[in-house]
PDB file of C-alpha atoms and ligand atoms in Angstrom:
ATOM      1  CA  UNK A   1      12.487-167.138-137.674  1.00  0.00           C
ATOM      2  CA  UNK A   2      10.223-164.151-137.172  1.00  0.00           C
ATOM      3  CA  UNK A   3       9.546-160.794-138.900  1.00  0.00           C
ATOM      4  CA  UNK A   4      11.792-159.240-136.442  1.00  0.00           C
ATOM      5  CA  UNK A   5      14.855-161.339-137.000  1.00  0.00           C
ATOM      6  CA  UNK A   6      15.023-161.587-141.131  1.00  0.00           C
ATOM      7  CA  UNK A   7      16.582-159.239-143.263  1.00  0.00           C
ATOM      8  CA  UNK A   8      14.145-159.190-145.902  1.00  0.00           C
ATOM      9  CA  UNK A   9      16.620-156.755-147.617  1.00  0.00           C
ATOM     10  CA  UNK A  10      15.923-152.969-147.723  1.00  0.00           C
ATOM     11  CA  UNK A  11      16.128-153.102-151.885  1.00  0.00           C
ATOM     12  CA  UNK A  12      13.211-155.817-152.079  1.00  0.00           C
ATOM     13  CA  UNK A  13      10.608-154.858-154.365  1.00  0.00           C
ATOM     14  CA  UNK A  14       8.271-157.802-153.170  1.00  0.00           C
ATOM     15  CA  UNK A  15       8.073-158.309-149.531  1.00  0.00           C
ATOM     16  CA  UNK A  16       5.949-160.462-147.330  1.00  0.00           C
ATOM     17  CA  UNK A  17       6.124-159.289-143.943  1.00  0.00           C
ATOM     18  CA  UNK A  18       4.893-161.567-140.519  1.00  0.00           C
ATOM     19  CA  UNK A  19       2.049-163.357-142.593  1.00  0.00           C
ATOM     20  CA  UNK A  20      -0.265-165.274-140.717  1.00  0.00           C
ATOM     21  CA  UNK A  21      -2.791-167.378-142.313  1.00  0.00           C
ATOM     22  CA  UNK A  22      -5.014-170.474-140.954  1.00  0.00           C
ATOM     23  CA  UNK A  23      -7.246-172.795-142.248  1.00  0.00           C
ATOM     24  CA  UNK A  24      -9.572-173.451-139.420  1.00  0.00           C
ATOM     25  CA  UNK A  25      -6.964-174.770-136.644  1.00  0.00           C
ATOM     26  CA  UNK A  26      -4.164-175.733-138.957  1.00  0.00           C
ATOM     27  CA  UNK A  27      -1.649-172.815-139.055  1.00  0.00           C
ATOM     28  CA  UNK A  28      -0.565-172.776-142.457  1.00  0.00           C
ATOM     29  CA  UNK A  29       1.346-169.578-142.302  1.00  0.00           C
ATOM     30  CA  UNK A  30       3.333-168.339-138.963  1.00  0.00           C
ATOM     31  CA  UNK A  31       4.684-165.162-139.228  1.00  0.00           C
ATOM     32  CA  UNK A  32       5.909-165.488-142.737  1.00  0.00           C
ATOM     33  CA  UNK A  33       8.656-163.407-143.765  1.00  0.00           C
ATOM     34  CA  UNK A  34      10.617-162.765-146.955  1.00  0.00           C
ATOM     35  CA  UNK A  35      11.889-160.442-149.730  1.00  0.00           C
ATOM     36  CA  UNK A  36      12.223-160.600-153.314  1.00  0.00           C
ATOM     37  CA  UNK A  37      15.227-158.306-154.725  1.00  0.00           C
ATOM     38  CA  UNK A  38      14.261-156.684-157.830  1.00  0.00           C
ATOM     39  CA  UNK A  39      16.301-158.520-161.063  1.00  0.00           C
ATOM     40  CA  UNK A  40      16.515-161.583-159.014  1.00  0.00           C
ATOM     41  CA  UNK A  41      15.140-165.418-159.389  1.00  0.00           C
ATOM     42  CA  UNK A  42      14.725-166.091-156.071  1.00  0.00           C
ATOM     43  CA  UNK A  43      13.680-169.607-154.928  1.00  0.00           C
ATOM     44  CA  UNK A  44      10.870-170.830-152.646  1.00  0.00           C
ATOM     45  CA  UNK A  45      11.759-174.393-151.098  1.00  0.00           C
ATOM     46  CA  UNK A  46      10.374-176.779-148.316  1.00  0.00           C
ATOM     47  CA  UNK A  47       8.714-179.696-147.310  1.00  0.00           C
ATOM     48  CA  UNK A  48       5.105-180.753-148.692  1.00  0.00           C
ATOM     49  CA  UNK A  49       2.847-178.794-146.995  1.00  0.00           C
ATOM     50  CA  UNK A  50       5.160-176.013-145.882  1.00  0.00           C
ATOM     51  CA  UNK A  51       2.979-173.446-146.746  1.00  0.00           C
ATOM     52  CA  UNK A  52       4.385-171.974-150.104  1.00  0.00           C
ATOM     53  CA  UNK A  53       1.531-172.526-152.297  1.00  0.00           C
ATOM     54  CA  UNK A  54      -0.523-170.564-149.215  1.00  0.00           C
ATOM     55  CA  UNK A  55       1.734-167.847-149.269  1.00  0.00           C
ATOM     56  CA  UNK A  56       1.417-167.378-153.665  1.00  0.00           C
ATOM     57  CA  UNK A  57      -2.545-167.593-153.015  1.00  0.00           C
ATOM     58  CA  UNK A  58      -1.860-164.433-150.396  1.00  0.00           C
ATOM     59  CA  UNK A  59       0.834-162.728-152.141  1.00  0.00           C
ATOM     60  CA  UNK A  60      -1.577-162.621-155.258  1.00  0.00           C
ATOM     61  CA  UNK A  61      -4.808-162.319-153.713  1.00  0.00           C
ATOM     62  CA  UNK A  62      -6.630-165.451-153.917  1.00  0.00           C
ATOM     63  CA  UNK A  63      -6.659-165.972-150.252  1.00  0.00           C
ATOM     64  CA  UNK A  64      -7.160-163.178-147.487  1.00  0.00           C
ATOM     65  CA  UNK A  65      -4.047-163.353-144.814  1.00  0.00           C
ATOM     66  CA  UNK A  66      -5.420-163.020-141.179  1.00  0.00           C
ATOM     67  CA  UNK A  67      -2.139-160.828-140.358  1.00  0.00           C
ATOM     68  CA  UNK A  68       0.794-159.421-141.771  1.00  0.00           C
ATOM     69  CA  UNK A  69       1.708-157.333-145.190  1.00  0.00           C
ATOM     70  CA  UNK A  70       2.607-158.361-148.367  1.00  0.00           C
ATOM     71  CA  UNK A  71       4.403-154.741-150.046  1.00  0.00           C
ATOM     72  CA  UNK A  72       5.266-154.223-153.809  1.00  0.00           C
ATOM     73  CA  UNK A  73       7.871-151.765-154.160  1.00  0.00           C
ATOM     74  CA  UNK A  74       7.239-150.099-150.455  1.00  0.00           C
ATOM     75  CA  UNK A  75       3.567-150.204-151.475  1.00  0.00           C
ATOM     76  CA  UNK A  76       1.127-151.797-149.397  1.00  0.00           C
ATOM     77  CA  UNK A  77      -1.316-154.577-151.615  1.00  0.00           C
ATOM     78  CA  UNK A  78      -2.315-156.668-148.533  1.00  0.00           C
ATOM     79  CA  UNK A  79      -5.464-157.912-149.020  1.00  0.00           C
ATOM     80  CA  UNK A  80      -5.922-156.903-153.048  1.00  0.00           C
ATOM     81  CA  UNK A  81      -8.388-158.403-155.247  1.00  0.00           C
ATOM     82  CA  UNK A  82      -6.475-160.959-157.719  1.00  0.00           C
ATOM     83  CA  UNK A  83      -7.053-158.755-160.650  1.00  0.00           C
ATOM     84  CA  UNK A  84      -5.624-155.588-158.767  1.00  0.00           C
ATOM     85  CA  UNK A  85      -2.766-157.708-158.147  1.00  0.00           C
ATOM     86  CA  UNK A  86      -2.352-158.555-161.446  1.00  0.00           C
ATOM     87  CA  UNK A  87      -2.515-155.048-162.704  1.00  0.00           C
ATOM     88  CA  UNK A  88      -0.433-153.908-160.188  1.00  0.00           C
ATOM     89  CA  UNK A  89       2.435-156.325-161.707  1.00  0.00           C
ATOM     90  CA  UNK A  90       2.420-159.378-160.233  1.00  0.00           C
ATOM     91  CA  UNK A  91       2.133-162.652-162.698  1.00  0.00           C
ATOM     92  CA  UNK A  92       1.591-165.987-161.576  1.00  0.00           C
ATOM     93  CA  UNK A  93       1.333-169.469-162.575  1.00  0.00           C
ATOM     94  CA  UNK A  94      -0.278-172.034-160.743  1.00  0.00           C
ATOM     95  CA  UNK A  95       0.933-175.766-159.499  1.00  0.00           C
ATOM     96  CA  UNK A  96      -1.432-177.586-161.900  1.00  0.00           C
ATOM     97  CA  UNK A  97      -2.051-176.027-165.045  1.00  0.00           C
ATOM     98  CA  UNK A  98      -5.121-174.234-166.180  1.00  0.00           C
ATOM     99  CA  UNK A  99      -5.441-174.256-169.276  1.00  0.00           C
ATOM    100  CA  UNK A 100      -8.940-174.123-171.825  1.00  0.00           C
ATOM    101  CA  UNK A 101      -8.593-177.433-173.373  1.00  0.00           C
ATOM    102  CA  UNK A 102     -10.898-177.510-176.028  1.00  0.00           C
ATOM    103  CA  UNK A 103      -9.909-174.220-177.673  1.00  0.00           C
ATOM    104  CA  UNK A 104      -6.282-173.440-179.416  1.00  0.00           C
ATOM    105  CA  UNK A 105      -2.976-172.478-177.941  1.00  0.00           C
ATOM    106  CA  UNK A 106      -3.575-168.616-179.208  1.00  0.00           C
ATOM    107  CA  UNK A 107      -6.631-168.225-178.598  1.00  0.00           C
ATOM    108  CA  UNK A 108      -6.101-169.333-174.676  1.00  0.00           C
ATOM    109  CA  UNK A 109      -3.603-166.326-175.314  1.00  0.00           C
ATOM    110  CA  UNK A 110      -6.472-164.172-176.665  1.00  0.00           C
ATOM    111  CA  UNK A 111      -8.514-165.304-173.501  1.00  0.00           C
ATOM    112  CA  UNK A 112      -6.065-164.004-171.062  1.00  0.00           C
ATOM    113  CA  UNK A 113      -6.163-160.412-172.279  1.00  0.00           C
ATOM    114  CA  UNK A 114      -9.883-160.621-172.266  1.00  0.00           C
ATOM    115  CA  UNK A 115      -9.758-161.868-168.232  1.00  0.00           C
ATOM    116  CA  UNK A 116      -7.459-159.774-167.073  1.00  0.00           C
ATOM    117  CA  UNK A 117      -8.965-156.529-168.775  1.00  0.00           C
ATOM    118  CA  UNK A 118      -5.738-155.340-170.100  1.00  0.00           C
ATOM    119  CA  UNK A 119      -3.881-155.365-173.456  1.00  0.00           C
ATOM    120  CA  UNK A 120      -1.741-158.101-174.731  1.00  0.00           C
ATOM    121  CA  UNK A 121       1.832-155.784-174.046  1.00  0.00           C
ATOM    122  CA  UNK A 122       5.122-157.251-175.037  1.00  0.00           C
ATOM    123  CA  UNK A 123       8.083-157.228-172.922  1.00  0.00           C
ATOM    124  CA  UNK A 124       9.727-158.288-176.775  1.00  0.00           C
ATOM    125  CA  UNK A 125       8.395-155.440-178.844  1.00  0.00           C
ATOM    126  CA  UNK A 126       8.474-151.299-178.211  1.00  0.00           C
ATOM    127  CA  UNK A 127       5.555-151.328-180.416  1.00  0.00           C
ATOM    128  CA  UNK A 128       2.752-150.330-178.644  1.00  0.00           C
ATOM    129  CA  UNK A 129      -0.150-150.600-181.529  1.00  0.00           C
ATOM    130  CA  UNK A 130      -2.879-153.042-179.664  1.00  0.00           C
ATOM    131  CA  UNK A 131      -2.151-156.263-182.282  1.00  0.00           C
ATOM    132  CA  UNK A 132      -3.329-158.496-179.670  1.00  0.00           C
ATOM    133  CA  UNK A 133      -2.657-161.407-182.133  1.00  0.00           C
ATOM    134  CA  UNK A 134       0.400-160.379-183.108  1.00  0.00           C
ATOM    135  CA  UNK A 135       1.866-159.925-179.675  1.00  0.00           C
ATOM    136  CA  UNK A 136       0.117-162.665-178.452  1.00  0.00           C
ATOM    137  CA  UNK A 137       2.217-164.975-181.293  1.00  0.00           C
ATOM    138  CA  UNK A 138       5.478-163.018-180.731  1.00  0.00           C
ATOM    139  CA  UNK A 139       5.034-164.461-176.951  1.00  0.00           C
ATOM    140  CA  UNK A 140       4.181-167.963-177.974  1.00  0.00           C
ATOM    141  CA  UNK A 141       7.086-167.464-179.995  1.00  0.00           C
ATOM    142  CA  UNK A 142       9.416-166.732-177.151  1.00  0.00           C
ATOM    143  CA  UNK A 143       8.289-169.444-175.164  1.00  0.00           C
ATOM    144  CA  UNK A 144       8.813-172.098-178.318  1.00  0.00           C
ATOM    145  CA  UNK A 145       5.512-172.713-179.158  1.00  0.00           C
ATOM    146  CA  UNK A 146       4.739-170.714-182.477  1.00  0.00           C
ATOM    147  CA  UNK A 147       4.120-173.589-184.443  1.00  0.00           C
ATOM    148  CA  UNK A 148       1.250-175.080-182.641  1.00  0.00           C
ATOM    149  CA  UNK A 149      -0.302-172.094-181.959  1.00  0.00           C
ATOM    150  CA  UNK A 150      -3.329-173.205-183.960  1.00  0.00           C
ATOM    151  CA  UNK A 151      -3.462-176.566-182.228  1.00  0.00           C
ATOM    152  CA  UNK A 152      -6.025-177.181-179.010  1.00  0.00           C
ATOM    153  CA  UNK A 153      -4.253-176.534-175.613  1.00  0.00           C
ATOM    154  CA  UNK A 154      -5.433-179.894-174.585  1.00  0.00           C
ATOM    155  CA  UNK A 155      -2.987-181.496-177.046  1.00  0.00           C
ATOM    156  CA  UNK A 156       0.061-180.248-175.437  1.00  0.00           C
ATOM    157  CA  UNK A 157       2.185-182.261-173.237  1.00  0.00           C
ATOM    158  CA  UNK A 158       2.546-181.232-169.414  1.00  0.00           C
ATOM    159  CA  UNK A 159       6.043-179.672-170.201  1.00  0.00           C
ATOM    160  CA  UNK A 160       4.343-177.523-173.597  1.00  0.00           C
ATOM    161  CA  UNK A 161       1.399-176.611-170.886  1.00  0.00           C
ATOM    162  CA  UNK A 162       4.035-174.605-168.722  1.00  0.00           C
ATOM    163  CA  UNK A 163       5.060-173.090-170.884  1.00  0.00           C
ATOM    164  CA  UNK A 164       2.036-172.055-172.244  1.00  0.00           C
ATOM    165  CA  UNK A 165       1.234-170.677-168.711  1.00  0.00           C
ATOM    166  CA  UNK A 166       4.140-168.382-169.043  1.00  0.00           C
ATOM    167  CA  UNK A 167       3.212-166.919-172.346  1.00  0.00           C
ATOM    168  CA  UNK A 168      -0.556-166.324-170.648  1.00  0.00           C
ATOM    169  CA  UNK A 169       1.454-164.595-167.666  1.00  0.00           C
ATOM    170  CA  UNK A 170       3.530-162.195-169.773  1.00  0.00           C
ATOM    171  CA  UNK A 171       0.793-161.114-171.937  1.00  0.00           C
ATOM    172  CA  UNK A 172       0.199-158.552-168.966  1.00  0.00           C
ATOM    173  CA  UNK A 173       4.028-157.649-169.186  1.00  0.00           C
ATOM    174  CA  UNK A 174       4.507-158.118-164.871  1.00  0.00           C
ATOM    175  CA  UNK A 175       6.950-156.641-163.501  1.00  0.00           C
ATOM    176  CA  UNK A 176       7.238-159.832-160.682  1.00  0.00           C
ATOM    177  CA  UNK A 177       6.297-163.778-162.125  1.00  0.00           C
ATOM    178  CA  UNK A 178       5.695-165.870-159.455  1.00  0.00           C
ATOM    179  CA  UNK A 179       6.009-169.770-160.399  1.00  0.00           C
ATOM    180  CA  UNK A 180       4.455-172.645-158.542  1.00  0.00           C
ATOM    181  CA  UNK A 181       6.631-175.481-159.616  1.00  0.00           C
ATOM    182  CA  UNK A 182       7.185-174.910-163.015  1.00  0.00           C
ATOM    183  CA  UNK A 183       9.759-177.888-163.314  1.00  0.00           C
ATOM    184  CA  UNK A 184       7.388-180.593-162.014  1.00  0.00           C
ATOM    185  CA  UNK A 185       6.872-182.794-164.768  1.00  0.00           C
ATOM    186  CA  UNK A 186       8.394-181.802-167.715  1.00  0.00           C
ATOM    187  CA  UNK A 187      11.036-183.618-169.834  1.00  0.00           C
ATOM    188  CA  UNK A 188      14.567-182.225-169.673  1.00  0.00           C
ATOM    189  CA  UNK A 189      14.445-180.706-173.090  1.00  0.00           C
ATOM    190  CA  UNK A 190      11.326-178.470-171.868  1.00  0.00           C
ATOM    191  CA  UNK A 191      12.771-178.167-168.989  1.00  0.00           C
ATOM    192  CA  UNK A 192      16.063-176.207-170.707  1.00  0.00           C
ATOM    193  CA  UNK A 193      13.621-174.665-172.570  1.00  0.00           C
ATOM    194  CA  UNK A 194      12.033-172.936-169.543  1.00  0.00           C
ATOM    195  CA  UNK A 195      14.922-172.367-167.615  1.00  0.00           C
ATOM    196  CA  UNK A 196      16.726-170.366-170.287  1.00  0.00           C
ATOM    197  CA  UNK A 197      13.383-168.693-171.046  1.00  0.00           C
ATOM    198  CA  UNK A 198      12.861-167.221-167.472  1.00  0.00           C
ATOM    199  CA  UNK A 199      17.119-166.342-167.092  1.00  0.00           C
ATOM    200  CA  UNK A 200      16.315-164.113-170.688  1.00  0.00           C
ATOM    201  CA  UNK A 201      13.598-162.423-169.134  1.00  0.00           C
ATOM    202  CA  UNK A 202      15.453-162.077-166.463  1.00  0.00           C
ATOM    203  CA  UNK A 203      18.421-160.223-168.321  1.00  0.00           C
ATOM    204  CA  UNK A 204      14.826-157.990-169.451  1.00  0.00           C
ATOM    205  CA  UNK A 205      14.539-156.679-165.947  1.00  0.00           C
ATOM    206  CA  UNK A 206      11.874-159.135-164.394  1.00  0.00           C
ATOM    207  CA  UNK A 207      11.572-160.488-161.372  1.00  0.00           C
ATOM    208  CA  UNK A 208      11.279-164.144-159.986  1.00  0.00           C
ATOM    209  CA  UNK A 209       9.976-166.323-157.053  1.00  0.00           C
ATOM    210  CA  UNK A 210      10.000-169.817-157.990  1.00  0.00           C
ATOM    211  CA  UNK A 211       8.562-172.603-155.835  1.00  0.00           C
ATOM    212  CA  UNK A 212      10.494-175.909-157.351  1.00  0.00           C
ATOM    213  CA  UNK A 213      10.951-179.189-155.489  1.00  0.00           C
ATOM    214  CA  UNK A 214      13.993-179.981-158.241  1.00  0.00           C
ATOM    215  CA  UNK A 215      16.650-179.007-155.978  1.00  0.00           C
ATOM    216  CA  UNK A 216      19.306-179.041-159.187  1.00  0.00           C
ATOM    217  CA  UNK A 217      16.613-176.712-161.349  1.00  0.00           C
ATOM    218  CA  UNK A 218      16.460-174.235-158.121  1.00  0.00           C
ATOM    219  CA  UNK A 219      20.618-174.453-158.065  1.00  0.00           C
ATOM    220  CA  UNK A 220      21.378-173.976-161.507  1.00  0.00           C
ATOM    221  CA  UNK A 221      18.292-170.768-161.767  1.00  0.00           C
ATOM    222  CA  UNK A 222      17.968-168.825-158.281  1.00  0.00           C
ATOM    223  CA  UNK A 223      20.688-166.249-156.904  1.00  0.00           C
ATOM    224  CA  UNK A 224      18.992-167.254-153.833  1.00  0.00           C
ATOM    225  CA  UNK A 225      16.829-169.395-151.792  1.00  0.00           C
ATOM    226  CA  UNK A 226      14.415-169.157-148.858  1.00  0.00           C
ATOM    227  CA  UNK A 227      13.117-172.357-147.179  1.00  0.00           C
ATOM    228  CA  UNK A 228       9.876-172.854-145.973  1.00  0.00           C
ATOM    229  CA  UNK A 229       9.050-174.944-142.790  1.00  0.00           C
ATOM    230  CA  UNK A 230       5.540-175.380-141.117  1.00  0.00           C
ATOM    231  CA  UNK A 231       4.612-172.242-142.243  1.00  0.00           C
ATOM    232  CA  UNK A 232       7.419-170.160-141.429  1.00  0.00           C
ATOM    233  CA  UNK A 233      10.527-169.292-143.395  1.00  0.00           C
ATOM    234  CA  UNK A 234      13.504-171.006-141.513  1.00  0.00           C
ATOM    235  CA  UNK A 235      16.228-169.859-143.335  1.00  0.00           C
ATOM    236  CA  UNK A 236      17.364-167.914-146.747  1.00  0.00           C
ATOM    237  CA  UNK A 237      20.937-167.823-148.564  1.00  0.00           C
ATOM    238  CA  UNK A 238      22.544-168.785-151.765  1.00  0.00           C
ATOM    239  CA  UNK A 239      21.500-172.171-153.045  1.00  0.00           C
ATOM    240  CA  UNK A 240      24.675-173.978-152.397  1.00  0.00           C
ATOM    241  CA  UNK A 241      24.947-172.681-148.657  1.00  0.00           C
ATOM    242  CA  UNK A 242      21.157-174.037-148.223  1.00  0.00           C
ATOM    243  CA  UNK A 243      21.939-177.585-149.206  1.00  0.00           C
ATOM    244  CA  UNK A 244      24.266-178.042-146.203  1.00  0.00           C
ATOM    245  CA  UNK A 245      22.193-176.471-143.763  1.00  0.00           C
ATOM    246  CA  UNK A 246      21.446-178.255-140.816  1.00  0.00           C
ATOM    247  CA  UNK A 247      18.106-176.151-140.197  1.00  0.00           C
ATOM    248  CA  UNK A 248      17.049-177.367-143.860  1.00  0.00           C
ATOM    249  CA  UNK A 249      18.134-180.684-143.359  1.00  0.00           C
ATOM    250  CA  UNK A 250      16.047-181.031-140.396  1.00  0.00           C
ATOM    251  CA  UNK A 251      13.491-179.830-142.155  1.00  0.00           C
ATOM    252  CA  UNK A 252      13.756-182.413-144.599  1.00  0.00           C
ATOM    253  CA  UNK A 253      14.172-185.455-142.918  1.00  0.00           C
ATOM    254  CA  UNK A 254      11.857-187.961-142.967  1.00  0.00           C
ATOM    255  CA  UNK A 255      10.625-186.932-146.448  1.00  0.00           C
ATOM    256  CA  UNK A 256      14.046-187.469-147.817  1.00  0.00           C
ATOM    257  CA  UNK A 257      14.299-190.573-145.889  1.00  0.00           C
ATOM    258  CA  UNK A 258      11.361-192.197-148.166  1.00  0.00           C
ATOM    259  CA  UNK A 259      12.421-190.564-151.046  1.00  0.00           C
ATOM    260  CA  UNK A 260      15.738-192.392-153.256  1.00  0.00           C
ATOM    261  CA  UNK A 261      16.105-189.154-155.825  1.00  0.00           C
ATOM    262  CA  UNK A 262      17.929-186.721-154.301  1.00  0.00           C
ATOM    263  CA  UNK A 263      17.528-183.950-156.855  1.00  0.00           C
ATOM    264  CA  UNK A 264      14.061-183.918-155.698  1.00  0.00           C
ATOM    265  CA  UNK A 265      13.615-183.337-151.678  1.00  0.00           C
ATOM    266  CA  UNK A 266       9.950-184.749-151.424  1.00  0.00           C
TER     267      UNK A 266
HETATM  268  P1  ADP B   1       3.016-176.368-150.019  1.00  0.00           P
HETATM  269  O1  ADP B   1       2.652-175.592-151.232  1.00  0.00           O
HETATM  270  O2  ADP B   1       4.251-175.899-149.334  1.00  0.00           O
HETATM  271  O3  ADP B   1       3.072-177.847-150.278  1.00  0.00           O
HETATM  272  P2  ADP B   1       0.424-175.483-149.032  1.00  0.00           P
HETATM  273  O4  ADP B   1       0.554-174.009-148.924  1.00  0.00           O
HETATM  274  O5  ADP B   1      -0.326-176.016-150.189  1.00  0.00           O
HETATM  275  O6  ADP B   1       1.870-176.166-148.928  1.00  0.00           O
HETATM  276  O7  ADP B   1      -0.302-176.016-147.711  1.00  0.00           O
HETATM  277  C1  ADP B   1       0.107-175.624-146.415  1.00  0.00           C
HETATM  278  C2  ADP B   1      -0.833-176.262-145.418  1.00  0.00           C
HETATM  279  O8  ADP B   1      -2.112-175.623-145.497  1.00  0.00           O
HETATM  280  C3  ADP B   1      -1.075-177.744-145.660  1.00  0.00           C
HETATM  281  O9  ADP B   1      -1.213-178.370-144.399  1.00  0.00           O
HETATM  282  C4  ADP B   1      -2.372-177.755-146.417  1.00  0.00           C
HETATM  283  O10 ADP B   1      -3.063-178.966-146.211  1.00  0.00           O
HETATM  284  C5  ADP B   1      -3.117-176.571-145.808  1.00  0.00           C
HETATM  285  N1  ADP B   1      -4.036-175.928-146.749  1.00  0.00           N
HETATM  286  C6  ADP B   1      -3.687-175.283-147.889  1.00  0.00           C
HETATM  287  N2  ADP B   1      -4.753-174.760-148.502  1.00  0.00           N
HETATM  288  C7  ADP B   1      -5.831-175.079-147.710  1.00  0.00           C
HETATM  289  C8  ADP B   1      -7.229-174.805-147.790  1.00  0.00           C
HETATM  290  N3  ADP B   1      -7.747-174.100-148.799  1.00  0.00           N
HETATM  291  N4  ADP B   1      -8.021-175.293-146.797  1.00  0.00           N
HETATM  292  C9  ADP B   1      -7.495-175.993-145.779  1.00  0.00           C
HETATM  293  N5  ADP B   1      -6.188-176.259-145.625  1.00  0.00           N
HETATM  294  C10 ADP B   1      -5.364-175.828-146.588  1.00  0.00           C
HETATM  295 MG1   MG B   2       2.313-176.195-153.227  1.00  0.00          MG
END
């Protein structure tokens, strides 16, 4: 599918447009093409190696595309620095969790106003008196995790760790959160936890593009879905009308073939 040929929607307030991107001769993005409507959880699907986790590291910075645009509300921030990104409203989480270890749940909190250079805002309180520490615990609160705030961050569990990840990403209040497999790992009681937590932030205006391998997790969340193949998006739609698409189940053969869980495509 090229940049000519999808509708990234005229209303999208994040757009990648014909994103190229290699990595010496492998091509891991080929004219890459999407949009993000504002209010929406959109998903991001697709075999291993599709590309997805290349097109978060452009989308926010961390890796230079060699073509292409990646827009913010009509706004051109191809090629920004990660924290421009970031200040500019775009949140993200990473596949494997980064999180300080040795040091406590709120005070990885208190580190990620101190990175980022801005002020812990709230997307759960008008009050805008810098209480870094109290904002920072009215987020932890929000994501369920109050009561070991005082606790290292290496004690959590994987599940308690994403979530943790998604307090650090509010605390800059983004307009866009971008998820890289939230789901992966985490017990289905966390796993509630997180999906209610992102459809009430939701329901407070933000914005969503999820990359999640748990094909019932993307269901049950996104409004709708674009899937990733060899670096280019194939197709996008509603979840249920991706599951029976031949172009996605192309896609996915092989992998699926090896693979007995089919709430999970790898
Ligand atoms: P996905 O997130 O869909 O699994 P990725 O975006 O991580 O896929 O990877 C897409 C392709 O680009 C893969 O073939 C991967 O090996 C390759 N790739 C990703 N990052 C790098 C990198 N930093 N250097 C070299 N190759 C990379
Ligand atoms: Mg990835």
């Amino acid at each position: 599918m090229s940049s000519e040929t999808v509708d990234v929607g005229c209303e999208a307030l994040l757009s990648a447009k014909g994103v190229q991107k290699s990595f010496g001769g492998l091509r891991a993005l080929v004219d890459c093409t999407l949009g993000v409507r504002p209010r929406s959880i959109t998903g991001l699907v697709g075999p291993n190696g599709s590309g997805k986790t290349t097109l978060f590291n452009v989308i926010t910075g961390y890796q230079r595309p060699d073509g292409g645009r990646i827009e913010l509300d009509e706004r051109d921030i191809t090629g920004f620095s990660p924290e421009k990104v970031f200040a500019s409203g775009i949140g993200r989480t990473f596949q494997l969790t980064r999180v300080f270890a040795r040091i406590s749940v709120l005070e990885n909190m208190l580190v990620a106003s101190q990175r980022t250079g801005v002020w812990i805002r709230s997307v759960l309180s008008l009050d805008s008196r810098p209480d870094e520490r109290q904002r920072a615990m009215e987020l932890l609160e929000f994501v369920g995790l109050a009561s070991l705030a005082h606790a290292p961050a290496g004690s959590l569990s994987y599940g308690q760790k994403k979530l943790l990840e998604l307090a650090y990403v509010l605390v800059a209040d983004p307009q866009v959160i971008l998820l890289d497999e939230p789901a992966g790992g985490i017990n289905p009681t966390l796993l509630n936890q997180l999906r209610d937590r992102i459809q009430v932030l939701r329901s407070m205006g933000k914005t969503f593009l999820v990359i999640e391998h748990n094909l019932r997790f993307v269901t049950e969340l996104c409004d709708y879905v674009w899937v990733m193949d060899q670096g280019s998006v194939i197709v996008g739609g509603p979840p249920e009308t991706i599951q029976t698409d031949q172009r996605v189940l192309d896609a996915y053969l092989g992998t699926m073939e090896e693979d007995d869980d089919n709430d999970d495509l790898e």
